[in-house]
mmCIF file of C-alpha atoms in Angstrom:
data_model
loop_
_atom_site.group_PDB
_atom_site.id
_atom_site.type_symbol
_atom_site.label_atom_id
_atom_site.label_comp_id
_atom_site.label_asym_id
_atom_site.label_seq_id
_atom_site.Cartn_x
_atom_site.Cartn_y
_atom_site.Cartn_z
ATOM 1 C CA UNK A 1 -32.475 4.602 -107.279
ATOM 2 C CA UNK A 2 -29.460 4.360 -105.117
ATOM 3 C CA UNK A 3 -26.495 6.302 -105.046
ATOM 4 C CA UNK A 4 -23.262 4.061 -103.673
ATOM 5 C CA UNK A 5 -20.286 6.072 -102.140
ATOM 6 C CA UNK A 6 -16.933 4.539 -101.424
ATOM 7 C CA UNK A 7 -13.678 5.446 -101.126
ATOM 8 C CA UNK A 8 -13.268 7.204 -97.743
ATOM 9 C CA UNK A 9 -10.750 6.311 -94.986
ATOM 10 C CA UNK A 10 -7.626 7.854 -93.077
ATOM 11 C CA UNK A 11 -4.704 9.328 -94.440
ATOM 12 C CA UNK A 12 -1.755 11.810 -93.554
ATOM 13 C CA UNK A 13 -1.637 15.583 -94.556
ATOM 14 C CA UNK A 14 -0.444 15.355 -98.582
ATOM 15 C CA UNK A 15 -1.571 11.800 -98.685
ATOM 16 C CA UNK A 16 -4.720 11.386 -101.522
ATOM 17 C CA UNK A 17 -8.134 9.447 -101.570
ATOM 18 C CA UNK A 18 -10.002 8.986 -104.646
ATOM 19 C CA UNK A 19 -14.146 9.015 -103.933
ATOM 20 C CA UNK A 20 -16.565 7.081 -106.119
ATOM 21 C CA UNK A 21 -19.957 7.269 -106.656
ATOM 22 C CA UNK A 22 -22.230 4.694 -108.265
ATOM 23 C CA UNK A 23 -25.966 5.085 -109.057
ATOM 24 C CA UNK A 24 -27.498 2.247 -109.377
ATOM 25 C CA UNK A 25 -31.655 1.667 -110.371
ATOM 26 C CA UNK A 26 -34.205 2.005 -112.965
ATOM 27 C CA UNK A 27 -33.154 5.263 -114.363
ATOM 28 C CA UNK A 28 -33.415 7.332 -118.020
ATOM 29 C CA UNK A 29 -30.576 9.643 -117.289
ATOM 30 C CA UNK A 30 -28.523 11.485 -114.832
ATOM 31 C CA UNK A 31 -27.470 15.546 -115.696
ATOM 32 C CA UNK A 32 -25.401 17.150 -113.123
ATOM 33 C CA UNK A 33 -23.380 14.814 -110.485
ATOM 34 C CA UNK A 34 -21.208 16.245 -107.610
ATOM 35 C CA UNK A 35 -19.644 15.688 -103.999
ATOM 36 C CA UNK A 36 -20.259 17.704 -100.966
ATOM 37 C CA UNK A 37 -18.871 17.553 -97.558
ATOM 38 C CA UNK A 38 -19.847 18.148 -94.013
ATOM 39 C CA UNK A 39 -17.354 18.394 -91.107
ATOM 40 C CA UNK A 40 -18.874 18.697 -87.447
ATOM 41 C CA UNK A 41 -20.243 21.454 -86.628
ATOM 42 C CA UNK A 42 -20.087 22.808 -90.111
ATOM 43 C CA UNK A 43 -23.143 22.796 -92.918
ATOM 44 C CA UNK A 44 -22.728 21.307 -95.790
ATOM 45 C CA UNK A 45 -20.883 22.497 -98.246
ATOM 46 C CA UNK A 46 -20.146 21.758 -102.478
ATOM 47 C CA UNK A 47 -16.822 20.420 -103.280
ATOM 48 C CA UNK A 48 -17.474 19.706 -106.725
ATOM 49 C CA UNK A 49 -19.802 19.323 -109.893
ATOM 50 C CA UNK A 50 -19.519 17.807 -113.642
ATOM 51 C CA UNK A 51 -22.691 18.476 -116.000
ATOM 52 C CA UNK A 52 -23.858 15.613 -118.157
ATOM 53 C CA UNK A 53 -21.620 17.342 -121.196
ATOM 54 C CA UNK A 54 -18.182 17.282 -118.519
ATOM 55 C CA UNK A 55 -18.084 20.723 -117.450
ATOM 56 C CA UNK A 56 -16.761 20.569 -114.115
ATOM 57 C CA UNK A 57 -16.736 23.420 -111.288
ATOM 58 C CA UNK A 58 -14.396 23.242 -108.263
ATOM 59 C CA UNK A 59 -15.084 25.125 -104.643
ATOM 60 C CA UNK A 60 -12.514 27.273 -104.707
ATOM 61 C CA UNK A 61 -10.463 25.987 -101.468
ATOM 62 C CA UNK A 62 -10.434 22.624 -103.756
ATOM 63 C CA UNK A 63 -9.001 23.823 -107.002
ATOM 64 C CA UNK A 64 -5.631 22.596 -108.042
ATOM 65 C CA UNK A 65 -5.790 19.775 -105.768
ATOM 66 C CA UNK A 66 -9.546 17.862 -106.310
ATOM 67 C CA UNK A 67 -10.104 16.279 -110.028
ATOM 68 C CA UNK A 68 -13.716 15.215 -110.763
ATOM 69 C CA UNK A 69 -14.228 12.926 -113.345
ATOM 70 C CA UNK A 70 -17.138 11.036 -114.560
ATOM 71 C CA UNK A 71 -17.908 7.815 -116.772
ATOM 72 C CA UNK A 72 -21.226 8.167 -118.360
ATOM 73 C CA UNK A 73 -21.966 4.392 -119.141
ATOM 74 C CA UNK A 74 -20.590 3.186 -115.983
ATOM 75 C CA UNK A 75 -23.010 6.065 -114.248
ATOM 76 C CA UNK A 76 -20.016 6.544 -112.221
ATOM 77 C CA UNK A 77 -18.352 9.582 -110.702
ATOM 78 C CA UNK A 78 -14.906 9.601 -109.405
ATOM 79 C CA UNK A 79 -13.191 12.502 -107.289
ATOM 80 C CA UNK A 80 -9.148 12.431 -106.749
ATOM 81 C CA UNK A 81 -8.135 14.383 -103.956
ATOM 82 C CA UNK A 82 -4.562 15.110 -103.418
ATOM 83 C CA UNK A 83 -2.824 17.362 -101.473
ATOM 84 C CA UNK A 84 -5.393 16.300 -98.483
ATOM 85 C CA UNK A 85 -5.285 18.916 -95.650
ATOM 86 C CA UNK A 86 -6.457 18.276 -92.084
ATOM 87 C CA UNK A 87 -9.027 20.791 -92.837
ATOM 88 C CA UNK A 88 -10.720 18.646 -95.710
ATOM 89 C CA UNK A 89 -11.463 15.849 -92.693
ATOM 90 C CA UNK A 90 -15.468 15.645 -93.473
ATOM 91 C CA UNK A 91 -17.904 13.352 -94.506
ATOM 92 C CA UNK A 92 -18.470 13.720 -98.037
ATOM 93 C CA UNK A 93 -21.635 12.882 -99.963
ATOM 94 C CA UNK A 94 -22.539 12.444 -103.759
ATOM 95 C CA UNK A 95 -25.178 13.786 -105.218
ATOM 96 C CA UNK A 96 -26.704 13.714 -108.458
ATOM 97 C CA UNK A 97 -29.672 14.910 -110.623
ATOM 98 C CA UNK A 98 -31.174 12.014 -112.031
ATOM 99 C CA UNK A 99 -34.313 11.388 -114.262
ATOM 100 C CA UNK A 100 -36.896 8.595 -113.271
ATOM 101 C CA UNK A 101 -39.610 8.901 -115.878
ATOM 102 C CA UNK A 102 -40.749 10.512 -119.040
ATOM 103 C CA UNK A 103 -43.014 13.253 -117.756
ATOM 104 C CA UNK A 104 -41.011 14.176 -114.423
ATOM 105 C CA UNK A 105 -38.555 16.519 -113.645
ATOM 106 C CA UNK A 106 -35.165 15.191 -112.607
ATOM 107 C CA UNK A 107 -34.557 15.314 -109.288
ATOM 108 C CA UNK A 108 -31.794 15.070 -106.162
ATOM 109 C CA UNK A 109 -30.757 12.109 -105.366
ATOM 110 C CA UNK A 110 -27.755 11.507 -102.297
ATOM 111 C CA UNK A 111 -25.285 8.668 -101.470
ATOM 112 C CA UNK A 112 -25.067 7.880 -97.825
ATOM 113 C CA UNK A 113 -21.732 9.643 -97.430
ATOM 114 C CA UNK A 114 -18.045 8.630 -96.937
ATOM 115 C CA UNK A 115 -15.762 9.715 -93.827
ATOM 116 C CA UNK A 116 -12.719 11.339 -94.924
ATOM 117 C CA UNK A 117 -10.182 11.661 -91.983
ATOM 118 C CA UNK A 118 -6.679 13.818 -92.524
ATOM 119 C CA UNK A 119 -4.511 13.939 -90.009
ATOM 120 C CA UNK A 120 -1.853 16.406 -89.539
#
């Protein structure tokens, strides 16, 4: 199972990025899926979730300006983020809670990360 993270690159304060994520693999299903960042010095931190059934949470200093989105069949996660802010300069990883097997409990999986750089 591989999760595939693209999407990152360099933009100007108010500029936008969207993020995908694409897992790839033998797999029976996925439940949650999310991004989280990490800027230098900082730990890592959620920036977003959507359940298997699209109900999508937001960290708060996201909200109004992130949109997470998710197509099921493609098992493909996309997050819009507008508004960018110097601050949100981070690497930012997906994540997601995927089944293997019949038998097992679902577990973490992470992409290897995408560099978002906002300058101001």
């Amino acid at each position: 199972v591989q999760l595939q993270a693209s999407g990152g690159g360099f933009v100007q304060a108010g500029g936008y990025l969207t993020l995908s994520c694409v897992v790839s693999g033998r797999i029976l299903g996925i439940n949650d899926m999310g991004w989280y960042r990490q800027a230098p010095g900082n730990q890592r931190e959620l920036v977003a979730t959507i359940s298997s059934g699209g109900i999508i949470g937001y960290a708060d200093f996201v909200k109004g300006r992130f949109t997470l989105s998710r197509d099921v069949a493609m098992k493909t996660n996309y997050l819009q983020m507008n508004s960018l802010k110097p601050e949100d300069t981070a690497v930012y990883y997906c994540n997601a809670e995927i089944r293997t097997s019949w038998g097992r409990d679902p577990r973490s999986y992470w992409g290897q990360g995408t560099l978002v750089t906002v300058s101001s």
